[in-house]
PDB file of C-alpha atoms in Angstrom:
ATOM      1  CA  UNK A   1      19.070   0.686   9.468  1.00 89.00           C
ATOM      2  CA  UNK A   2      17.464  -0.937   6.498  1.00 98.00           C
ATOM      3  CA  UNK A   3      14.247  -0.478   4.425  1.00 98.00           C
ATOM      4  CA  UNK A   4      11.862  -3.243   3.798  1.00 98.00           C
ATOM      5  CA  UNK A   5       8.842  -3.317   1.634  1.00 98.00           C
ATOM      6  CA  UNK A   6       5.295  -5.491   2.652  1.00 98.00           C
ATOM      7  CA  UNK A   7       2.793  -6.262   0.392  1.00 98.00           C
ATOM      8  CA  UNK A   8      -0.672  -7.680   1.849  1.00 98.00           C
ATOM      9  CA  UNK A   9      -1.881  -9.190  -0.618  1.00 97.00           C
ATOM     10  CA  UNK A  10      -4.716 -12.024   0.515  1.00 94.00           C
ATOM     11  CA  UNK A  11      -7.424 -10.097  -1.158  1.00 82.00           C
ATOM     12  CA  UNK A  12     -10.293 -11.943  -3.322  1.00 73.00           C
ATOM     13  CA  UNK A  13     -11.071  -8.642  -4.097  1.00 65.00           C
ATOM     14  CA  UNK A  14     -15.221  -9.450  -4.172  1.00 68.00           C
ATOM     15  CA  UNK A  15     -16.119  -5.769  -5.805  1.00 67.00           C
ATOM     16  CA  UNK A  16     -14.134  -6.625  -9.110  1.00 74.00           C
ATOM     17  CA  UNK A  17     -16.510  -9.551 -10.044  1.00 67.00           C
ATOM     18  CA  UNK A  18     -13.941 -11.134 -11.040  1.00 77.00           C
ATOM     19  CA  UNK A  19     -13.101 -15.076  -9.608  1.00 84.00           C
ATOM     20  CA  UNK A  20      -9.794 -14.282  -9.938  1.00 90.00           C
ATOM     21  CA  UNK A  21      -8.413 -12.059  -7.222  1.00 93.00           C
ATOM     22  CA  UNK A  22      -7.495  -9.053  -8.496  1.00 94.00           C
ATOM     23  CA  UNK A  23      -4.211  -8.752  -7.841  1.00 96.00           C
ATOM     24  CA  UNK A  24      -3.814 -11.849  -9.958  1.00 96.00           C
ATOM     25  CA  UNK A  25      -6.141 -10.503 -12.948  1.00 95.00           C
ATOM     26  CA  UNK A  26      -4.164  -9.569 -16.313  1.00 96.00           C
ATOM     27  CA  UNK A  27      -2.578  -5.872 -16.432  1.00 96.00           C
ATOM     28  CA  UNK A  28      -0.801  -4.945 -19.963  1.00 94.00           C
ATOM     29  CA  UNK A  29       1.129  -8.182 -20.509  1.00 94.00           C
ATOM     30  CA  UNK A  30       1.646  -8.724 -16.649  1.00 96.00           C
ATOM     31  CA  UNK A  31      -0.358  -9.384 -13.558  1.00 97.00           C
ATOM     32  CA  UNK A  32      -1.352  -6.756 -10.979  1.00 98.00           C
ATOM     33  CA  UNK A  33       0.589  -7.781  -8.504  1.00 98.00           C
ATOM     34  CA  UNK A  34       4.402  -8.180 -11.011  1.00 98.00           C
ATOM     35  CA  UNK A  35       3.943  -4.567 -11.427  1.00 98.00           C
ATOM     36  CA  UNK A  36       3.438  -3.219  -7.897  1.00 98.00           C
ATOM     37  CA  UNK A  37       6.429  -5.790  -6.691  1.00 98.00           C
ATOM     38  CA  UNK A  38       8.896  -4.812  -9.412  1.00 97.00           C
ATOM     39  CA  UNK A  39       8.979  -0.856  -8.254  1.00 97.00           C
ATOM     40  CA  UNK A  40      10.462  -2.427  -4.907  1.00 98.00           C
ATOM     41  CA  UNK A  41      12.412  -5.617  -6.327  1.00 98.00           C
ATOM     42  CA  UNK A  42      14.535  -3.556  -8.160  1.00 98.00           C
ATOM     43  CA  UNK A  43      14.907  -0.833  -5.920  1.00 98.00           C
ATOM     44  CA  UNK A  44      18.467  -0.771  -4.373  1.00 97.00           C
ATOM     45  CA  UNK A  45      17.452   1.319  -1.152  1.00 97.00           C
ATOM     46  CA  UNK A  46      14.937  -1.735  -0.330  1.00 98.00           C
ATOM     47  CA  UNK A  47      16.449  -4.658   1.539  1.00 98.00           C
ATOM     48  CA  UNK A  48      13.266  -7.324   0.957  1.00 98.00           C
ATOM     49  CA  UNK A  49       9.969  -7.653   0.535  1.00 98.00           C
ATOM     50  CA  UNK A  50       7.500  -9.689   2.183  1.00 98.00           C
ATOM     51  CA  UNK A  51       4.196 -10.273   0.425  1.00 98.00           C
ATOM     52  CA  UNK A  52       1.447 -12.069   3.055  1.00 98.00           C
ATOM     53  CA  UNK A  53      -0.837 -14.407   0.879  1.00 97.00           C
ATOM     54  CA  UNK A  54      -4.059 -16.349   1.499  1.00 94.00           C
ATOM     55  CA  UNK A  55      -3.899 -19.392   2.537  1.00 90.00           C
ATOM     56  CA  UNK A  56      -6.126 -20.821  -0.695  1.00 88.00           C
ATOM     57  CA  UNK A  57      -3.479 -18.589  -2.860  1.00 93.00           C
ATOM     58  CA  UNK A  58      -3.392 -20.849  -6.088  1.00 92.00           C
ATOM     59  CA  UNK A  59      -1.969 -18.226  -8.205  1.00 96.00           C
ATOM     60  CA  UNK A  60       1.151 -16.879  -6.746  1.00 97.00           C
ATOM     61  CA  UNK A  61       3.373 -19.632  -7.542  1.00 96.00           C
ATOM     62  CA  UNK A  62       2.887 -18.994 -11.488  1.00 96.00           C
ATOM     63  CA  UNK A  63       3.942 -15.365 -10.928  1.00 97.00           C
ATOM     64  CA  UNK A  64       7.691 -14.371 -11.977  1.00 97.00           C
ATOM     65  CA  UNK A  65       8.345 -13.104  -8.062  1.00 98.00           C
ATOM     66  CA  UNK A  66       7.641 -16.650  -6.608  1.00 97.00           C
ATOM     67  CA  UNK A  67      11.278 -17.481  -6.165  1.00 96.00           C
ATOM     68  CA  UNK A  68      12.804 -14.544  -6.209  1.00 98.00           C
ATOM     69  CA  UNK A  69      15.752 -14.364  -3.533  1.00 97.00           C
ATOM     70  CA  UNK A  70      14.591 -10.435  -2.186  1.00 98.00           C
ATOM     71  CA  UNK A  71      11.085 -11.762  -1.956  1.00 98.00           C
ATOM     72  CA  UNK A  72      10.058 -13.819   1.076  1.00 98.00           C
ATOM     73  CA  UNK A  73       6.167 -15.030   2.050  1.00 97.00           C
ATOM     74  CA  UNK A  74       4.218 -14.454   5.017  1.00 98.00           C
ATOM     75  CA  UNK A  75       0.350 -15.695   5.653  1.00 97.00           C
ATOM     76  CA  UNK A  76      -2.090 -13.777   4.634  1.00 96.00           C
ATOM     77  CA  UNK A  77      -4.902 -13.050   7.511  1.00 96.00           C
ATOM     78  CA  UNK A  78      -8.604 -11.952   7.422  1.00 94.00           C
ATOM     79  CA  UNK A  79      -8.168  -8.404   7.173  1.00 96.00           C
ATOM     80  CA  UNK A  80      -5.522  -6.254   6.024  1.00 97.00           C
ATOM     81  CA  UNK A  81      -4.009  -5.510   9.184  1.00 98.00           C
ATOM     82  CA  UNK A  82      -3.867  -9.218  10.301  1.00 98.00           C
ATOM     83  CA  UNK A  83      -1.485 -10.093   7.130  1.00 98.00           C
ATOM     84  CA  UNK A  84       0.427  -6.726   7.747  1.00 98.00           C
ATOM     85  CA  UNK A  85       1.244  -7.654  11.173  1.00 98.00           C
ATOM     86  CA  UNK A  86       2.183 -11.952  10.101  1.00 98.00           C
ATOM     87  CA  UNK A  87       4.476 -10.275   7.169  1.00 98.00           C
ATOM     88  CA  UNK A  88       6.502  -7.879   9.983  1.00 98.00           C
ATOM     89  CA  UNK A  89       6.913 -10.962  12.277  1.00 98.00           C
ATOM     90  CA  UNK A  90       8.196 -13.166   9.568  1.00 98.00           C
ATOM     91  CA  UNK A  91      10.630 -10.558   9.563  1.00 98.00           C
ATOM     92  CA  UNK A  92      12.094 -11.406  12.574  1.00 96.00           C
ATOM     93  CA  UNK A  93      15.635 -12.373  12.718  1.00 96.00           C
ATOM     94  CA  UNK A  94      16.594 -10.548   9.329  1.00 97.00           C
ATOM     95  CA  UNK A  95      15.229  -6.974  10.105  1.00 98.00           C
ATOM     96  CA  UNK A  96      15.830  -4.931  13.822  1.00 98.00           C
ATOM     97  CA  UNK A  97      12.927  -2.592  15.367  1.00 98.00           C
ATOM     98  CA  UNK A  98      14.436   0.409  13.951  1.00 98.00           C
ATOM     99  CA  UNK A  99      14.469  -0.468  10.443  1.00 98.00           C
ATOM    100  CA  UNK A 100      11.724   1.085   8.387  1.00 98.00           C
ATOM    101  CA  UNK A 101       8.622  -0.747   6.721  1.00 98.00           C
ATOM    102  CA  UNK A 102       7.034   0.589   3.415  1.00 98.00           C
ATOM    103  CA  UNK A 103       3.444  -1.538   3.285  1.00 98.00           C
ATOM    104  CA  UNK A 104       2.081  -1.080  -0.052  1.00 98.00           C
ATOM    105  CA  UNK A 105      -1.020  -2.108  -1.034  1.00 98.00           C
ATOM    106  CA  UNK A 106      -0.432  -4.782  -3.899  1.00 97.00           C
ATOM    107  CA  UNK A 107      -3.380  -3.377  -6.137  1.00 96.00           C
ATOM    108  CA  UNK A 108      -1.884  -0.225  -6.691  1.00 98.00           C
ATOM    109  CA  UNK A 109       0.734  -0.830  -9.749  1.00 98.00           C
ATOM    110  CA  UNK A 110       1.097   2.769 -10.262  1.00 98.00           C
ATOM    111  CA  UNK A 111       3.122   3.963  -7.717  1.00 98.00           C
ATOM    112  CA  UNK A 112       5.853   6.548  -9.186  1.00 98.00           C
ATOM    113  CA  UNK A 113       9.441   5.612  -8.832  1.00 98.00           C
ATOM    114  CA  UNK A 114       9.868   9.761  -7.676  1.00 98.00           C
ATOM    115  CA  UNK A 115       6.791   9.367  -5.116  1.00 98.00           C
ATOM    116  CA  UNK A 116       8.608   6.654  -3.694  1.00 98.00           C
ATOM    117  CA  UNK A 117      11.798   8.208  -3.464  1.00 98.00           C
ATOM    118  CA  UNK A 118      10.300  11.243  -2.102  1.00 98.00           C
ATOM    119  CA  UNK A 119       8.509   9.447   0.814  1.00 98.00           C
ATOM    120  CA  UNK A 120      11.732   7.870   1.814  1.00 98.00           C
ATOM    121  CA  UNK A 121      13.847  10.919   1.668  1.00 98.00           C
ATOM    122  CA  UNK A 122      11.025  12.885   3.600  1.00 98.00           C
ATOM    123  CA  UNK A 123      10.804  10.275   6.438  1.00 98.00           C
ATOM    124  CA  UNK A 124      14.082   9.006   6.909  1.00 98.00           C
ATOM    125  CA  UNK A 125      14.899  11.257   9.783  1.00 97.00           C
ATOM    126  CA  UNK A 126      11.448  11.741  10.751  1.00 98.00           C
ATOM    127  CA  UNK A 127       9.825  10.992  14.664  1.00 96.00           C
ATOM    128  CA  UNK A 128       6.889   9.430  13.500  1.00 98.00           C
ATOM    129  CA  UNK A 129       6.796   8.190  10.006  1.00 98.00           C
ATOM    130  CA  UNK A 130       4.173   9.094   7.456  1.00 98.00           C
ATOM    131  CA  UNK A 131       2.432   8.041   4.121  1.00 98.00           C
ATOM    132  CA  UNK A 132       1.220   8.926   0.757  1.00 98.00           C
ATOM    133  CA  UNK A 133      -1.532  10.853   0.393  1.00 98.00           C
ATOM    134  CA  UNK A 134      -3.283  13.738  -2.053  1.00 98.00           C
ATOM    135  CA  UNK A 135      -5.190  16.523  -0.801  1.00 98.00           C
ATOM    136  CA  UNK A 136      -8.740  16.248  -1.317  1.00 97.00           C
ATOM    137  CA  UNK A 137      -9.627  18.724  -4.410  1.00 96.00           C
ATOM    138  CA  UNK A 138     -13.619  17.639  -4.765  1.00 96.00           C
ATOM    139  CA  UNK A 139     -16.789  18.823  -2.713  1.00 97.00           C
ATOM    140  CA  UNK A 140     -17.017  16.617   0.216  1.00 97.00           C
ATOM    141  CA  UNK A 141     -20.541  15.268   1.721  1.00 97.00           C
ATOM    142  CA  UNK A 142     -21.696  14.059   4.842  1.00 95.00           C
ATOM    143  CA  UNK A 143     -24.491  11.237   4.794  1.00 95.00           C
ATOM    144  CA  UNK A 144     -27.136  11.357   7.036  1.00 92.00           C
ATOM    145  CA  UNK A 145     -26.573   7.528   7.260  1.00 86.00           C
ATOM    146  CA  UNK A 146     -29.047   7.094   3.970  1.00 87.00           C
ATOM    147  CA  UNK A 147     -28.398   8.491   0.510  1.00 91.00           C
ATOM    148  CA  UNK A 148     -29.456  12.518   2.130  1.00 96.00           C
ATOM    149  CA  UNK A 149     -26.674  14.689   2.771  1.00 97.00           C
ATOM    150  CA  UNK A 150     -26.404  15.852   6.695  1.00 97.00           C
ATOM    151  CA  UNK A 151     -23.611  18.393   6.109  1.00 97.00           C
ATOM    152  CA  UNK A 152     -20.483  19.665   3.576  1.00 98.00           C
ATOM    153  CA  UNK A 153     -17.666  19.193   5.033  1.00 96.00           C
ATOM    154  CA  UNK A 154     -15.050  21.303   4.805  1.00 96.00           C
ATOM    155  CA  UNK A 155     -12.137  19.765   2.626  1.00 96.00           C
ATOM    156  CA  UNK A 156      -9.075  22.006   3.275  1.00 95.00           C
ATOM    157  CA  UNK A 157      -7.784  19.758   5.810  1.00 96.00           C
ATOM    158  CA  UNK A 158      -8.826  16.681   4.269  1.00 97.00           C
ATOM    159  CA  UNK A 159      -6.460  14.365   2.263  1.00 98.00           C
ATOM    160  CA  UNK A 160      -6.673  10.813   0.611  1.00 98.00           C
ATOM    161  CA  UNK A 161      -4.923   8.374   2.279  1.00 98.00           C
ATOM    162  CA  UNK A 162      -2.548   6.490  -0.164  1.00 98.00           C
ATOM    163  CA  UNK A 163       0.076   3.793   0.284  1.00 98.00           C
ATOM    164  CA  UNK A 164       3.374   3.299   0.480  1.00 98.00           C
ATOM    165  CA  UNK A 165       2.778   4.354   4.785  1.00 98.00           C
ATOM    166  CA  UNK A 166       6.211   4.090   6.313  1.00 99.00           C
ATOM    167  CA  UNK A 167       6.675   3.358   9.885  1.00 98.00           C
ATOM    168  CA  UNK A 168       9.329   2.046  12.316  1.00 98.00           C
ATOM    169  CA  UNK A 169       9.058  -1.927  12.176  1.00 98.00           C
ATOM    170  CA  UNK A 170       8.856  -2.357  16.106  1.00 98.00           C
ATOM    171  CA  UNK A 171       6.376   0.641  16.200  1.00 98.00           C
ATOM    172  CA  UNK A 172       4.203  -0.510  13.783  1.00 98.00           C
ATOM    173  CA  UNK A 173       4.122  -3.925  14.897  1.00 98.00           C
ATOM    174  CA  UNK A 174       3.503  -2.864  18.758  1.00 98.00           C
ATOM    175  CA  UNK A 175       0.245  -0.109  17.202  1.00 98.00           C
ATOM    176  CA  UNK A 176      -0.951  -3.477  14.937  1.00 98.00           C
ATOM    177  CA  UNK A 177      -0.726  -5.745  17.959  1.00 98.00           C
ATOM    178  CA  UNK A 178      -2.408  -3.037  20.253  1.00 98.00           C
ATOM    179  CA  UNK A 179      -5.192  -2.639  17.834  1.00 98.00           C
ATOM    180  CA  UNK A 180      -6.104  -6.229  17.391  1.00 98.00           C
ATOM    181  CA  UNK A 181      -5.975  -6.544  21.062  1.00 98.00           C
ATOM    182  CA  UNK A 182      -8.910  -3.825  21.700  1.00 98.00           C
ATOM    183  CA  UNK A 183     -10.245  -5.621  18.544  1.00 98.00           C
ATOM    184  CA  UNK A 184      -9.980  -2.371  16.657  1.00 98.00           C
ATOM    185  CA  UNK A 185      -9.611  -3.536  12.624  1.00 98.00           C
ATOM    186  CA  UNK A 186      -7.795  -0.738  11.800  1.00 98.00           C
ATOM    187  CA  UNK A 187      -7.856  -0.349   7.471  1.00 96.00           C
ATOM    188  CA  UNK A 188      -4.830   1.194   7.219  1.00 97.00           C
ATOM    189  CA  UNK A 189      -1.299   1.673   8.974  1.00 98.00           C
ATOM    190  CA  UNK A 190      -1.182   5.381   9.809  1.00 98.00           C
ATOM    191  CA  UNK A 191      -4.583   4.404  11.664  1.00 98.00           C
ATOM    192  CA  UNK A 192      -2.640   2.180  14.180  1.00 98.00           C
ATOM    193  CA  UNK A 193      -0.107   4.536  14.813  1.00 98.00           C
ATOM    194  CA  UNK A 194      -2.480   7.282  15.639  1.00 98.00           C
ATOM    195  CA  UNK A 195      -4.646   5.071  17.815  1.00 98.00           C
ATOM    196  CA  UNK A 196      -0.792   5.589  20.135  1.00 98.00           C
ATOM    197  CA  UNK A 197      -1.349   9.448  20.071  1.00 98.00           C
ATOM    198  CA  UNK A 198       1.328  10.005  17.206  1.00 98.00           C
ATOM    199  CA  UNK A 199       0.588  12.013  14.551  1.00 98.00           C
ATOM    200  CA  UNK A 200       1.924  10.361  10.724  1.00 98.00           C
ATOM    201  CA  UNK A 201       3.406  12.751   8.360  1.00 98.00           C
ATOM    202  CA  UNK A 202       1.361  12.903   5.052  1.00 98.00           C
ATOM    203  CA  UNK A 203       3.784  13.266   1.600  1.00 98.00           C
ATOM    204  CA  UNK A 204       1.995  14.848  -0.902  1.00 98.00           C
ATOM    205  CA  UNK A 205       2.034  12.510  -4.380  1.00 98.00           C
ATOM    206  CA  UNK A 206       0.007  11.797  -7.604  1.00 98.00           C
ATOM    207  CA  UNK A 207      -3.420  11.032  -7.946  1.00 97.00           C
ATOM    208  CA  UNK A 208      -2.335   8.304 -10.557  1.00 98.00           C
ATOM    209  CA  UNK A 209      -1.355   5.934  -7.427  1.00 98.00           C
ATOM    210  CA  UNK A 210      -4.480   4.253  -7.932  1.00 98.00           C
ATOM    211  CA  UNK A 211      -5.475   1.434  -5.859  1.00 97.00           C
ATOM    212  CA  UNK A 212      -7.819  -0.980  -8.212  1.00 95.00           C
ATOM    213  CA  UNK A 213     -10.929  -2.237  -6.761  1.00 93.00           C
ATOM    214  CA  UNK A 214     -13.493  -2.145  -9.767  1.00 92.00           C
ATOM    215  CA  UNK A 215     -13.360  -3.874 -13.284  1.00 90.00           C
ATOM    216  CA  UNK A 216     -13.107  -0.483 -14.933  1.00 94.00           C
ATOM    217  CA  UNK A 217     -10.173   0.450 -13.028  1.00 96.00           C
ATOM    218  CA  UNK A 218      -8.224  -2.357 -15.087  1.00 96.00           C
ATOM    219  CA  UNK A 219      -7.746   0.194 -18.184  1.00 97.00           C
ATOM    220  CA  UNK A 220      -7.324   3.212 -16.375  1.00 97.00           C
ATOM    221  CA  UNK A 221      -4.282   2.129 -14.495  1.00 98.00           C
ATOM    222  CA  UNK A 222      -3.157   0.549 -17.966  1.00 97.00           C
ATOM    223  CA  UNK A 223      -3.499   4.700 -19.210  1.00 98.00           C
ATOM    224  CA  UNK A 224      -1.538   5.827 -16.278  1.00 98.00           C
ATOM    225  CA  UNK A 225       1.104   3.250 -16.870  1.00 97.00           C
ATOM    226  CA  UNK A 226       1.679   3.850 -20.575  1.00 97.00           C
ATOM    227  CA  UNK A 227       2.001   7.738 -19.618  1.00 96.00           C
ATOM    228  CA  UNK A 228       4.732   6.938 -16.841  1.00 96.00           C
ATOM    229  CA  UNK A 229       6.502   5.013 -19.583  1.00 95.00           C
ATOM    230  CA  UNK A 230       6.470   1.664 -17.792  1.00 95.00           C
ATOM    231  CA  UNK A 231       5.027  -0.039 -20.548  1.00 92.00           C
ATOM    232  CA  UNK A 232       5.014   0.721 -24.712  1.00 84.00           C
TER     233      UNK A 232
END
């Protein structure tokens, strides 16, 4: 049984108005993209990682993970759960159904090495697999589908749903293909797997595991990084 990490990562990223895509943009001497894959890279519990790329993706090749020997390609698809699904079949003939998948979404950088250890020790032996996440701590509102609020919702059950999500390949790859099938885009991994009556594990981690989507997350996730110690 191994572990493998995937990486979609064919984003243009439109809210950063940005024409770079931001996993490409410039990060503390880096790109985006270097530090989320180097966590993984140079983990020694993680067999490979597959990162699935646009097919107009101008930018990778310049990136210091291009050739790297753990780091393989896969084609990038119109949503998220399309390039999931092409990196876990370009998987085929190096990884078996069993093994387990970390997908990591390639615009959060700061993932903690001790989140990620504690996911995979916490789901190892588990039934179902599970993810990140952070219980919600603010108010919570309900839209009445304009900017009026219909209800509060009660947030003691509710969480944030983070990334690394770690699931058998085979069984995430069957709940991908079964989505796309009833043409269900499903926006995250634990979403397949529920949609086959299983019930993913949540991990409680750190709020810093940021996922950057606007310009002004750039220096924030710069802030967390320098107070992790990954950078001076």
């Amino acid at each position: 049984m191994k572990l493998w990490a995937v990486l979609p990562a064919a984003g243009v990223g439109k809210r950063m108005g940005s024409k770079i895509p931001k996993q490409y943009l410039e990060l503390s001497g880096r790109t985006v993209i270097e530090h989320t894959l180097k966590l993984f890279v140079d983990h020694d519990r993680i067999s490979g990682v597959v990162v699935a790329l646009g097919p107009e993706d101008g930018y990778w090749g310049s990136t210091s993970y291009a050739a790297h020997p753990k780091v393989l390609r896969a084609a990038g698809g119109a949503e998220r759960c399309h390039s999931v699904l092409n990196a876990l079949l370009a998987l085929e003939g190096r990884a078996e159904d069993a093994d387990w998948v970390l997908v990591h979404d390639a615009a959060r950088p700061c993932l903690r090495l001790e989140d990620l250890e504690r996911l995979i020790d916490s789901l190892l032996d588990d039934a179902v697999g599970g993810l990140l996440g952070v219980p919600v701590r603010d108010t919570m509102k309900r839209a009445n589908g304009g900017e009026r609020i219909d209800a509060t919702v009660d947030r003691s059950a509710l969480w944030h749903a983070y990334t690394p999500q770690m699931f058998r390949l085979g069984l995430l790859r069957h709940a991908l293909q079964d989505a796309l099938a009833a043409s269900d885009l499903v926006t995250d991994d634990a979403s397949a797997i529920e949609r086959l009556g299983q019930a993913p594990r949540l991990i409680e981690g750190h709020a810093d595991n940021i996922k950057i989507t606007r310009a002004e997350d750039l220096p924030l996730a710069h802030f967390h990084l320098r107070q992790q110690g990954r950078i001076d």
